[in-house]
Amino acid sequence: MRHNKKFNHLGRTKAHREAMLSNMATSLIMHKRIATTVAKAKALRVYVEPIITRSKNDNLHSRRMVFSELQNKEAVKELFGVVSDKVANRPGGYTRILRTGYRLGDNAAMCIIELVDFNEAMLGESKKAAPQKRTRRSRKSSAAPAETAAPTEA
């Protein structure tokens, strides 16, 4: 029976899988967006979201727990500095997976996984949703000075 065996092993041993997810999480935190396969991105989302949630509480214990997962001082510093400030009021769902098509060599489903609050293009679209006021240009206003200028010269 398969009770409680939902985790995708990604065709790797436990040590290899944990090292890969740790490295991918570090890259995601440092670069805010990485390209990978859909299966790896789904596994990474399950791995990295609790780490980001832990970064909201900035104390020594949280930093040590995150460092034990990531093993990278710069990533921990970036996570507890820049990233935790942006996600402070978000109740979860820190990552977004955008499918990009299929890889040419083996036809694997590819995607981009990114931190939600760091995509300026998507944030800009949500703020631009309200229609901006436009000014209308009329021919009357530009033609009127030309007509008034002609009679004065004659």
PDB file of C-alpha atoms in Angstrom:
ATOM      1  CA  MET A   1       0.000   0.000   0.000  1.00  0.00           C
ATOM      2  CA  ARG A   2       1.117   3.558  -0.708  1.00  0.00           C
ATOM      3  CA  HIS A   3      -0.045   5.319   2.439  1.00  0.00           C
ATOM      4  CA  ASN A   4       1.615   8.741   2.889  1.00  0.00           C
ATOM      5  CA  LYS A   5       3.855   8.352  -0.148  1.00  0.00           C
ATOM      6  CA  LYS A   6       2.911  11.454  -2.121  1.00  0.00           C
ATOM      7  CA  PHE A   7       6.427  12.862  -2.452  1.00  0.00           C
ATOM      8  CA  ASN A   8       7.997  12.845  -5.924  1.00  0.00           C
ATOM      9  CA  HIS A   9      11.432  11.231  -5.599  1.00  0.00           C
ATOM     10  CA  LEU A  10      12.553  12.689  -8.955  1.00  0.00           C
ATOM     11  CA  GLY A  11      14.518   9.529  -9.790  1.00  0.00           C
ATOM     12  CA  ARG A  12      17.212  10.327  -7.219  1.00  0.00           C
ATOM     13  CA  THR A  13      18.453   9.039  -3.901  1.00  0.00           C
ATOM     14  CA  LYS A  14      17.447  10.909  -0.751  1.00  0.00           C
ATOM     15  CA  ALA A  15      20.840  12.616  -0.338  1.00  0.00           C
ATOM     16  CA  HIS A  16      20.986  13.653  -4.010  1.00  0.00           C
ATOM     17  CA  ARG A  17      17.407  14.970  -3.916  1.00  0.00           C
ATOM     18  CA  GLU A  18      17.982  17.004  -0.736  1.00  0.00           C
ATOM     19  CA  ALA A  19      21.210  18.483  -2.106  1.00  0.00           C
ATOM     20  CA  MET A  20      19.504  19.380  -5.399  1.00  0.00           C
ATOM     21  CA  LEU A  21      16.517  21.018  -3.678  1.00  0.00           C
ATOM     22  CA  SER A  22      18.823  22.939  -1.342  1.00  0.00           C
ATOM     23  CA  ASN A  23      20.842  24.267  -4.281  1.00  0.00           C
ATOM     24  CA  MET A  24      17.704  25.148  -6.248  1.00  0.00           C
ATOM     25  CA  ALA A  25      16.206  26.936  -3.222  1.00  0.00           C
ATOM     26  CA  THR A  26      19.430  28.931  -2.805  1.00  0.00           C
ATOM     27  CA  SER A  27      19.361  29.902  -6.485  1.00  0.00           C
ATOM     28  CA  LEU A  28      15.698  30.890  -6.255  1.00  0.00           C
ATOM     29  CA  ILE A  29      16.332  33.091  -3.223  1.00  0.00           C
ATOM     30  CA  MET A  30      19.402  34.734  -4.747  1.00  0.00           C
ATOM     31  CA  HIS A  31      18.077  35.247  -8.303  1.00  0.00           C
ATOM     32  CA  LYS A  32      14.296  35.454  -7.546  1.00  0.00           C
ATOM     33  CA  ARG A  33      13.539  33.344 -10.659  1.00  0.00           C
ATOM     34  CA  ILE A  34      14.910  30.117 -12.138  1.00  0.00           C
ATOM     35  CA  ALA A  35      14.056  27.927 -15.114  1.00  0.00           C
ATOM     36  CA  THR A  36      13.593  24.206 -14.479  1.00  0.00           C
ATOM     37  CA  THR A  37      11.272  21.285 -15.199  1.00  0.00           C
ATOM     38  CA  VAL A  38       7.714  21.301 -13.872  1.00  0.00           C
ATOM     39  CA  ALA A  39       8.299  18.251 -11.637  1.00  0.00           C
ATOM     40  CA  LYS A  40      11.346  19.847  -9.999  1.00  0.00           C
ATOM     41  CA  ALA A  41       9.516  23.161  -9.611  1.00  0.00           C
ATOM     42  CA  LYS A  42       6.602  21.490  -7.819  1.00  0.00           C
ATOM     43  CA  ALA A  43       9.011  19.690  -5.489  1.00  0.00           C
ATOM     44  CA  LEU A  44      10.924  22.941  -4.926  1.00  0.00           C
ATOM     45  CA  ARG A  45       7.732  24.822  -4.064  1.00  0.00           C
ATOM     46  CA  VAL A  46       6.958  22.313  -1.289  1.00  0.00           C
ATOM     47  CA  TYR A  47      10.553  22.651  -0.059  1.00  0.00           C
ATOM     48  CA  VAL A  48      11.043  26.435  -0.165  1.00  0.00           C
ATOM     49  CA  GLU A  49       7.704  27.844   1.029  1.00  0.00           C
ATOM     50  CA  PRO A  50       8.114  26.667   4.664  1.00  0.00           C
ATOM     51  CA  ILE A  51      11.621  28.156   4.618  1.00  0.00           C
ATOM     52  CA  ILE A  52      10.249  31.532   3.496  1.00  0.00           C
ATOM     53  CA  THR A  53       7.535  31.335   6.162  1.00  0.00           C
ATOM     54  CA  ARG A  54      10.211  30.712   8.789  1.00  0.00           C
ATOM     55  CA  SER A  55      12.115  33.794   7.607  1.00  0.00           C
ATOM     56  CA  LYS A  56       9.263  36.076   8.674  1.00  0.00           C
ATOM     57  CA  ASN A  57      10.305  35.556  12.293  1.00  0.00           C
ATOM     58  CA  ASP A  58      13.873  36.910  12.417  1.00  0.00           C
ATOM     59  CA  ASN A  59      15.580  35.366  15.422  1.00  0.00           C
ATOM     60  CA  LEU A  60      18.646  33.219  15.938  1.00  0.00           C
ATOM     61  CA  HIS A  61      16.748  29.925  16.032  1.00  0.00           C
ATOM     62  CA  SER A  62      14.992  30.648  12.728  1.00  0.00           C
ATOM     63  CA  ARG A  63      18.252  31.644  11.077  1.00  0.00           C
ATOM     64  CA  ARG A  64      19.950  28.446  12.243  1.00  0.00           C
ATOM     65  CA  MET A  65      17.063  26.263  11.059  1.00  0.00           C
ATOM     66  CA  VAL A  66      17.102  27.912   7.625  1.00  0.00           C
ATOM     67  CA  PHE A  67      20.887  27.657   7.417  1.00  0.00           C
ATOM     68  CA  SER A  68      20.669  23.924   8.176  1.00  0.00           C
ATOM     69  CA  GLU A  69      18.436  23.582   5.088  1.00  0.00           C
ATOM     70  CA  LEU A  70      20.260  25.924   2.685  1.00  0.00           C
ATOM     71  CA  GLN A  71      23.934  25.743   3.818  1.00  0.00           C
ATOM     72  CA  ASN A  72      24.641  29.174   2.288  1.00  0.00           C
ATOM     73  CA  LYS A  73      25.278  32.323   4.352  1.00  0.00           C
ATOM     74  CA  GLU A  74      24.558  34.749   1.505  1.00  0.00           C
ATOM     75  CA  ALA A  75      21.217  33.107   0.754  1.00  0.00           C
ATOM     76  CA  VAL A  76      20.226  33.247   4.433  1.00  0.00           C
ATOM     77  CA  LYS A  77      21.188  36.922   4.583  1.00  0.00           C
ATOM     78  CA  GLU A  78      19.193  37.681   1.431  1.00  0.00           C
ATOM     79  CA  LEU A  79      16.205  35.681   2.693  1.00  0.00           C
ATOM     80  CA  PHE A  80      16.021  37.346   6.089  1.00  0.00           C
ATOM     81  CA  GLY A  81      16.748  40.799   4.654  1.00  0.00           C
ATOM     82  CA  VAL A  82      15.169  41.550   1.284  1.00  0.00           C
ATOM     83  CA  VAL A  83      12.783  38.633   0.821  1.00  0.00           C
ATOM     84  CA  SER A  84      11.228  38.590   4.295  1.00  0.00           C
ATOM     85  CA  ASP A  85      10.474  42.336   4.065  1.00  0.00           C
ATOM     86  CA  LYS A  86       8.529  41.861   0.834  1.00  0.00           C
ATOM     87  CA  VAL A  87       6.536  38.825   1.993  1.00  0.00           C
ATOM     88  CA  ALA A  88       5.851  40.064   5.519  1.00  0.00           C
ATOM     89  CA  ASN A  89       2.117  40.614   4.973  1.00  0.00           C
ATOM     90  CA  ARG A  90       1.533  37.691   2.557  1.00  0.00           C
ATOM     91  CA  PRO A  91      -0.163  34.677   4.221  1.00  0.00           C
ATOM     92  CA  GLY A  92       1.480  32.074   1.957  1.00  0.00           C
ATOM     93  CA  GLY A  93       1.851  31.318  -1.729  1.00  0.00           C
ATOM     94  CA  TYR A  94       5.253  32.927  -2.155  1.00  0.00           C
ATOM     95  CA  THR A  95       6.121  31.225  -5.454  1.00  0.00           C
ATOM     96  CA  ARG A  96       4.587  31.175  -8.919  1.00  0.00           C
ATOM     97  CA  ILE A  97       5.122  28.492 -11.577  1.00  0.00           C
ATOM     98  CA  LEU A  98       4.833  29.662 -15.193  1.00  0.00           C
ATOM     99  CA  ARG A  99       4.939  26.902 -17.805  1.00  0.00           C
ATOM    100  CA  THR A 100       7.143  27.730 -20.779  1.00  0.00           C
ATOM    101  CA  GLY A 101       6.723  24.740 -23.089  1.00  0.00           C
ATOM    102  CA  TYR A 102       8.736  21.617 -23.701  1.00  0.00           C
ATOM    103  CA  ARG A 103      12.481  21.032 -23.794  1.00  0.00           C
ATOM    104  CA  LEU A 104      13.867  20.310 -27.245  1.00  0.00           C
ATOM    105  CA  GLY A 105      16.003  17.279 -26.383  1.00  0.00           C
ATOM    106  CA  ASP A 106      13.716  15.068 -24.304  1.00  0.00           C
ATOM    107  CA  ASN A 107      10.363  16.894 -24.499  1.00  0.00           C
ATOM    108  CA  ALA A 108      10.289  17.488 -20.728  1.00  0.00           C
ATOM    109  CA  ALA A 109       7.758  20.066 -19.567  1.00  0.00           C
ATOM    110  CA  MET A 110       9.692  23.231 -18.669  1.00  0.00           C
ATOM    111  CA  CYS A 111       8.700  26.171 -16.504  1.00  0.00           C
ATOM    112  CA  ILE A 112       9.921  29.226 -14.649  1.00  0.00           C
ATOM    113  CA  ILE A 113       9.489  29.309 -10.883  1.00  0.00           C
ATOM    114  CA  GLU A 114       9.711  32.756  -9.323  1.00  0.00           C
ATOM    115  CA  LEU A 115       9.055  34.609  -6.116  1.00  0.00           C
ATOM    116  CA  VAL A 116       5.688  36.341  -6.491  1.00  0.00           C
ATOM    117  CA  ASP A 117       6.548  39.718  -4.958  1.00  0.00           C
ATOM    118  CA  PHE A 118       9.640  40.231  -7.113  1.00  0.00           C
ATOM    119  CA  ASN A 119       8.113  40.153 -10.603  1.00  0.00           C
ATOM    120  CA  GLU A 120       7.749  43.848 -11.488  1.00  0.00           C
ATOM    121  CA  ALA A 121       6.000  43.098 -14.784  1.00  0.00           C
ATOM    122  CA  MET A 122       3.143  41.219 -13.108  1.00  0.00           C
ATOM    123  CA  LEU A 123       2.946  43.747 -10.281  1.00  0.00           C
ATOM    124  CA  GLY A 124       2.795  46.573 -12.834  1.00  0.00           C
ATOM    125  CA  GLU A 125      -0.123  44.942 -14.678  1.00  0.00           C
ATOM    126  CA  SER A 126      -2.188  44.636 -11.510  1.00  0.00           C
ATOM    127  CA  LYS A 127      -1.622  48.299 -10.689  1.00  0.00           C
ATOM    128  CA  LYS A 128      -2.377  49.391 -14.285  1.00  0.00           C
ATOM    129  CA  ALA A 129      -5.731  47.595 -14.266  1.00  0.00           C
ATOM    130  CA  ALA A 130      -7.536  50.875 -13.516  1.00  0.00           C
ATOM    131  CA  PRO A 131      -8.013  52.833 -16.767  1.00  0.00           C
ATOM    132  CA  GLN A 132      -5.959  55.991 -16.939  1.00  0.00           C
ATOM    133  CA  LYS A 133      -7.577  59.305 -17.849  1.00  0.00           C
ATOM    134  CA  ARG A 134      -6.888  60.276 -21.457  1.00  0.00           C
ATOM    135  CA  THR A 135      -6.884  63.717 -22.949  1.00  0.00           C
ATOM    136  CA  ARG A 136      -8.740  64.248 -26.200  1.00  0.00           C
ATOM    137  CA  ARG A 137      -7.151  66.243 -28.935  1.00  0.00           C
ATOM    138  CA  SER A 138      -9.462  68.344 -30.996  1.00  0.00           C
ATOM    139  CA  ARG A 139      -8.773  69.950 -34.368  1.00  0.00           C
ATOM    140  CA  LYS A 140     -10.646  73.067 -33.329  1.00  0.00           C
ATOM    141  CA  SER A 141      -8.059  74.095 -30.769  1.00  0.00           C
ATOM    142  CA  SER A 142      -5.149  73.756 -33.228  1.00  0.00           C
ATOM    143  CA  ALA A 143      -7.056  75.309 -36.178  1.00  0.00           C
ATOM    144  CA  ALA A 144      -8.362  78.300 -34.240  1.00  0.00           C
ATOM    145  CA  PRO A 145      -5.016  80.096 -33.814  1.00  0.00           C
ATOM    146  CA  ALA A 146      -4.242  79.724 -37.528  1.00  0.00           C
ATOM    147  CA  GLU A 147      -7.584  81.332 -38.529  1.00  0.00           C
ATOM    148  CA  THR A 148      -7.185  84.195 -36.114  1.00  0.00           C
ATOM    149  CA  ALA A 149      -3.631  84.842 -37.273  1.00  0.00           C
ATOM    150  CA  ALA A 150      -4.602  85.256 -40.955  1.00  0.00           C
ATOM    151  CA  PRO A 151      -7.098  88.160 -40.600  1.00  0.00           C
ATOM    152  CA  THR A 152      -4.747  90.210 -38.462  1.00  0.00           C
ATOM    153  CA  GLU A 153      -2.059  90.218 -41.171  1.00  0.00           C
ATOM    154  CA  ALA A 154      -4.440  91.220 -43.969  1.00  0.00           C
TER     155      ALA A 154
END
